[in-house]
PDB file of C-alpha atoms in Angstrom:
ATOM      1  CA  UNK L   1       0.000   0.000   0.000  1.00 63.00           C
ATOM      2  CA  UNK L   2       2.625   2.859   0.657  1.00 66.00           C
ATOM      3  CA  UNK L   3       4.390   1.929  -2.458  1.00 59.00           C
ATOM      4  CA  UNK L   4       1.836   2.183  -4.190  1.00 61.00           C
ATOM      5  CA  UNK L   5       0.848   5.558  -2.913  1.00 64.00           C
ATOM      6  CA  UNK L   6       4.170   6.610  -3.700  1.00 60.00           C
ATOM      7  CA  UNK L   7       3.952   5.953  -7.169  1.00 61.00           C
ATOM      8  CA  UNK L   8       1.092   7.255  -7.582  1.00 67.00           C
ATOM      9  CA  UNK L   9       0.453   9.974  -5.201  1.00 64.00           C
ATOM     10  CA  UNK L  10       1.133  13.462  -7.546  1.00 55.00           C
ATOM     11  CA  UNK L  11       0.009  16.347  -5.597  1.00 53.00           C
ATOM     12  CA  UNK L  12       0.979  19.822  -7.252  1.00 49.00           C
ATOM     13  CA  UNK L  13       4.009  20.839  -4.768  1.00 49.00           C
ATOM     14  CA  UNK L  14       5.880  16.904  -5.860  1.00 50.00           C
ATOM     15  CA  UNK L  15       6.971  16.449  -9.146  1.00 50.00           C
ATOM     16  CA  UNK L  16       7.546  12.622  -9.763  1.00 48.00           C
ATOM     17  CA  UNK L  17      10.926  12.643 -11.514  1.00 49.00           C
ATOM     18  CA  UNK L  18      11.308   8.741 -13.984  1.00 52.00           C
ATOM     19  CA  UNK L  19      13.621   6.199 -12.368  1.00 52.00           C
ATOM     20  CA  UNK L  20      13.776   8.904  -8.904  1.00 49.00           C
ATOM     21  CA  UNK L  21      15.824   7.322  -6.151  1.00 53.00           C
ATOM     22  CA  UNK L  22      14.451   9.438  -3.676  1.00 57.00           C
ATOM     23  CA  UNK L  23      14.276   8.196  -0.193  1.00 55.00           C
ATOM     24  CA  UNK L  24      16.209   5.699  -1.260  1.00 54.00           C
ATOM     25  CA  UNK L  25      20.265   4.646  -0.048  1.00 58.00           C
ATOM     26  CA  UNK L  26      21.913   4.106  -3.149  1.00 59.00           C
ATOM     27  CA  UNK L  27      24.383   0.616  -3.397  1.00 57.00           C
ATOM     28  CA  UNK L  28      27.030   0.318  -5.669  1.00 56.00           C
ATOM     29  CA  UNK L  29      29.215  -2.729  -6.353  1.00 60.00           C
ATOM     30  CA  UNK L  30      32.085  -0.802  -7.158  1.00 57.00           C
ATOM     31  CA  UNK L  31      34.809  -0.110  -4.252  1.00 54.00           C
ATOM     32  CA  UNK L  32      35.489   2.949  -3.165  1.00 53.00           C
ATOM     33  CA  UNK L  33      38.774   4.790  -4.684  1.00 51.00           C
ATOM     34  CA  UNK L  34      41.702   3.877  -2.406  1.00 49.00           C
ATOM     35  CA  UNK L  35      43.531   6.388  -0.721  1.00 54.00           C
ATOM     36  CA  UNK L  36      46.990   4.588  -0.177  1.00 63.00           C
ATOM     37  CA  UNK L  37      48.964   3.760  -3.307  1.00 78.00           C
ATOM     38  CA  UNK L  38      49.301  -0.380  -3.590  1.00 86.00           C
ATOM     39  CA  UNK L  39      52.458  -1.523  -4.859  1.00 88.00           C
ATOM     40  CA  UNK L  40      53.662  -5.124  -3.966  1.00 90.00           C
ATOM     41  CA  UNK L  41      55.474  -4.230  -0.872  1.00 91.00           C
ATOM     42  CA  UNK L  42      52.468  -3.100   1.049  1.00 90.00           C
ATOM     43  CA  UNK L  43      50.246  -5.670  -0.808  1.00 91.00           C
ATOM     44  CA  UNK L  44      52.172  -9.064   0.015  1.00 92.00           C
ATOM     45  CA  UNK L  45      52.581  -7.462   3.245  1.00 91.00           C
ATOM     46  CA  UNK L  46      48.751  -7.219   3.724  1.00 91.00           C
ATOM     47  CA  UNK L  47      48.610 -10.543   2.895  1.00 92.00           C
ATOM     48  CA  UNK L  48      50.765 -11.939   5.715  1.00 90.00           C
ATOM     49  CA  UNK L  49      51.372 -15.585   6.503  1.00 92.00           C
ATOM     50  CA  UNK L  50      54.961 -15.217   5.362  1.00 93.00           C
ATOM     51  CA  UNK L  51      53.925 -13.805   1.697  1.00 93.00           C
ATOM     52  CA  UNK L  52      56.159 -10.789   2.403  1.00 92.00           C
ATOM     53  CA  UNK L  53      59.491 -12.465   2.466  1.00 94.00           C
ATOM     54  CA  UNK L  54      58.988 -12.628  -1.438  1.00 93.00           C
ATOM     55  CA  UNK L  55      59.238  -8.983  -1.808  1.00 92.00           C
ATOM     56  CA  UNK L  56      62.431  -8.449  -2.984  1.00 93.00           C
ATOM     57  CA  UNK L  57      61.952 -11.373  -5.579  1.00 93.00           C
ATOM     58  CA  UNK L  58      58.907 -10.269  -7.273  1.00 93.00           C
ATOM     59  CA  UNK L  59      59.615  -6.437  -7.642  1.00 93.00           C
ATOM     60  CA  UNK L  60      62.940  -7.577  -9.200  1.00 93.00           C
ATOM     61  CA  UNK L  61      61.455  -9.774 -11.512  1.00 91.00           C
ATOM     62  CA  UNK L  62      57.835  -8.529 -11.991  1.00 91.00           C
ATOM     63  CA  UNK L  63      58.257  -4.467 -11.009  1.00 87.00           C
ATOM     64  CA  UNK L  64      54.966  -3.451 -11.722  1.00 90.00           C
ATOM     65  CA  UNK L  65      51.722  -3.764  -9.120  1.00 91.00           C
ATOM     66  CA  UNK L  66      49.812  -4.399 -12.288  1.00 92.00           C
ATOM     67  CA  UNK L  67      52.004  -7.040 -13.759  1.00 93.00           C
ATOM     68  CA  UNK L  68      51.624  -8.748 -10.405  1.00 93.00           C
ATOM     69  CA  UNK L  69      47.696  -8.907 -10.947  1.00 92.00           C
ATOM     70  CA  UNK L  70      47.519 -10.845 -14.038  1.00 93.00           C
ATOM     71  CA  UNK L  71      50.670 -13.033 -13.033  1.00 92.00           C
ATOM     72  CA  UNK L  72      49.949 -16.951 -13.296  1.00 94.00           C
ATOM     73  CA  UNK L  73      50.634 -19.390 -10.375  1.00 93.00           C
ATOM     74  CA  UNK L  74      53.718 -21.165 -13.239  1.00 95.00           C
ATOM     75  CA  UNK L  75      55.452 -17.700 -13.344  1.00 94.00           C
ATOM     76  CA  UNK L  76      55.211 -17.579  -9.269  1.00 94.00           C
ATOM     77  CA  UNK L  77      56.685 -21.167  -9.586  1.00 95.00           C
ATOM     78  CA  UNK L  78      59.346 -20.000 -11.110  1.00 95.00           C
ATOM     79  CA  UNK L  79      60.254 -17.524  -9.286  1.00 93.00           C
ATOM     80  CA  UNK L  80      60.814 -20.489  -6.900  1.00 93.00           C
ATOM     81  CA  UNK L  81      57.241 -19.003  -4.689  1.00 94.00           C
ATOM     82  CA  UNK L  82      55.959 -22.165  -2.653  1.00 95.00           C
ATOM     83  CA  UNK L  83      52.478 -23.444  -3.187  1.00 95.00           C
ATOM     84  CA  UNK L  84      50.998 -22.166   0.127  1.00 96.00           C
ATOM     85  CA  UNK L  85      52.337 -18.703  -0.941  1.00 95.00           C
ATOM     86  CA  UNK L  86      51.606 -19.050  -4.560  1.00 95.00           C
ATOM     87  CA  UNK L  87      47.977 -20.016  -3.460  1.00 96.00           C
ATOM     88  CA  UNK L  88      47.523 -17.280  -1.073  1.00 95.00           C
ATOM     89  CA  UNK L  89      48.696 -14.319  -4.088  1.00 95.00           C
ATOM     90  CA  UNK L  90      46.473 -15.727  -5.831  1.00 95.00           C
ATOM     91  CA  UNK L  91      43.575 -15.702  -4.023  1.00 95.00           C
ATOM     92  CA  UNK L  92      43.343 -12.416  -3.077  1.00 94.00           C
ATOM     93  CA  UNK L  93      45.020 -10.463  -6.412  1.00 94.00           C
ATOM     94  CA  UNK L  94      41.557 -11.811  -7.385  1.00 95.00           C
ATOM     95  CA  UNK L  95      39.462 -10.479  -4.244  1.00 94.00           C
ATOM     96  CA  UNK L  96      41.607  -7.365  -5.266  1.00 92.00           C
ATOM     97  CA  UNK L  97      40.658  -7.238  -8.463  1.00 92.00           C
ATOM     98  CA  UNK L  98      36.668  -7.662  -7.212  1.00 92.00           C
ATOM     99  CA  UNK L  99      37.205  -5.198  -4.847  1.00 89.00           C
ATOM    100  CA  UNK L 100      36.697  -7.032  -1.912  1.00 93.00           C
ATOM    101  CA  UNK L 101      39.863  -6.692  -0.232  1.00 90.00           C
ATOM    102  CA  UNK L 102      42.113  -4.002   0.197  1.00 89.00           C
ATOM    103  CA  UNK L 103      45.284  -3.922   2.344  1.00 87.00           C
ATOM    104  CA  UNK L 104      45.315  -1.989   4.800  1.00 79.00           C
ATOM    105  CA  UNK L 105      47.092   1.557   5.448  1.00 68.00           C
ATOM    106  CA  UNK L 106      48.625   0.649   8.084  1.00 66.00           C
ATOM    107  CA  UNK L 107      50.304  -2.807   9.260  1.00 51.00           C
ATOM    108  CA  UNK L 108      48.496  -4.213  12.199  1.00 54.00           C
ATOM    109  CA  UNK L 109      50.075  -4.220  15.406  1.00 61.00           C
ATOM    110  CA  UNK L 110      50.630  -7.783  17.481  1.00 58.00           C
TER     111      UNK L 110
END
C-alpha cells in the first residue's frame, strides 16, 4: 500500500521525476577509490602468513603492481614461490581485483 501511494500519489508541490531514487540509499558494487597507493610491498605485506618475504623477488622480476595482478601461479613457480604462498597471491590479487579486499594503510600491530 505505501508503495503504491508513492507511485502514484502526484500532488501539485511533488513532481515525480522517472527512475527517482528518492528516499532511497543508493548501493554500488564498485569499491570505493583507495587512498593509499598499492604496490607489492604493502600488498604481500597485507597478505601476511609469510607472503612478504617474497618482496624483494617479485619487484625484481615482476616491477609493476599491475604485472603482479595478471601473473599466473607457473610464473610464481618460477620464481621459486611455494604453493601455500603461490595459493595465497592468488587468491586475493583476485578479491583485489573484485574489490573485496584491500590492504590496509597501516600494518596491524601484534
Amino acid at each position: 500500500m505505501a508503495w503504491r501511494q508513492m507511485l502514484f500519489h502526484t500532488s501539485s508541490s511533488s513532481i515525480l521525476v522517472p527512475f527517482s531514487t528518492a528516499g532511497f540509499i543508493r548501493f554500488s558494487t564498485k569499491s570505493n577509490p583507495y587512498l593509499v597507493k598499492v604496490g607489492i610491498p604493502e600488498f604481500l605485506n597485507g597478505i601476511g602468513n609469510g607472503v612478504e618475504s617474497h618482496v624483494a623477488k617479485l619487484e625484481s622480476e615482476i616491477g609493476d603492481f599491475q604485472k603482479l595482478l595478471v601473473t599466473r601461479t607457473l610464473r610464481l613457480k618460477k620464481f621459486g614461490v611455494p604453493c601455500k604462498h603461490r595459493k595465497l597471491i592468488l587468491k586475493y590479487t583476485h578479491k583485489y581485483q573484485l574489490g573485496l579486499w584491500r590492504p590496509r594503510a597501516q600494518p596491524v600491530k601484534a
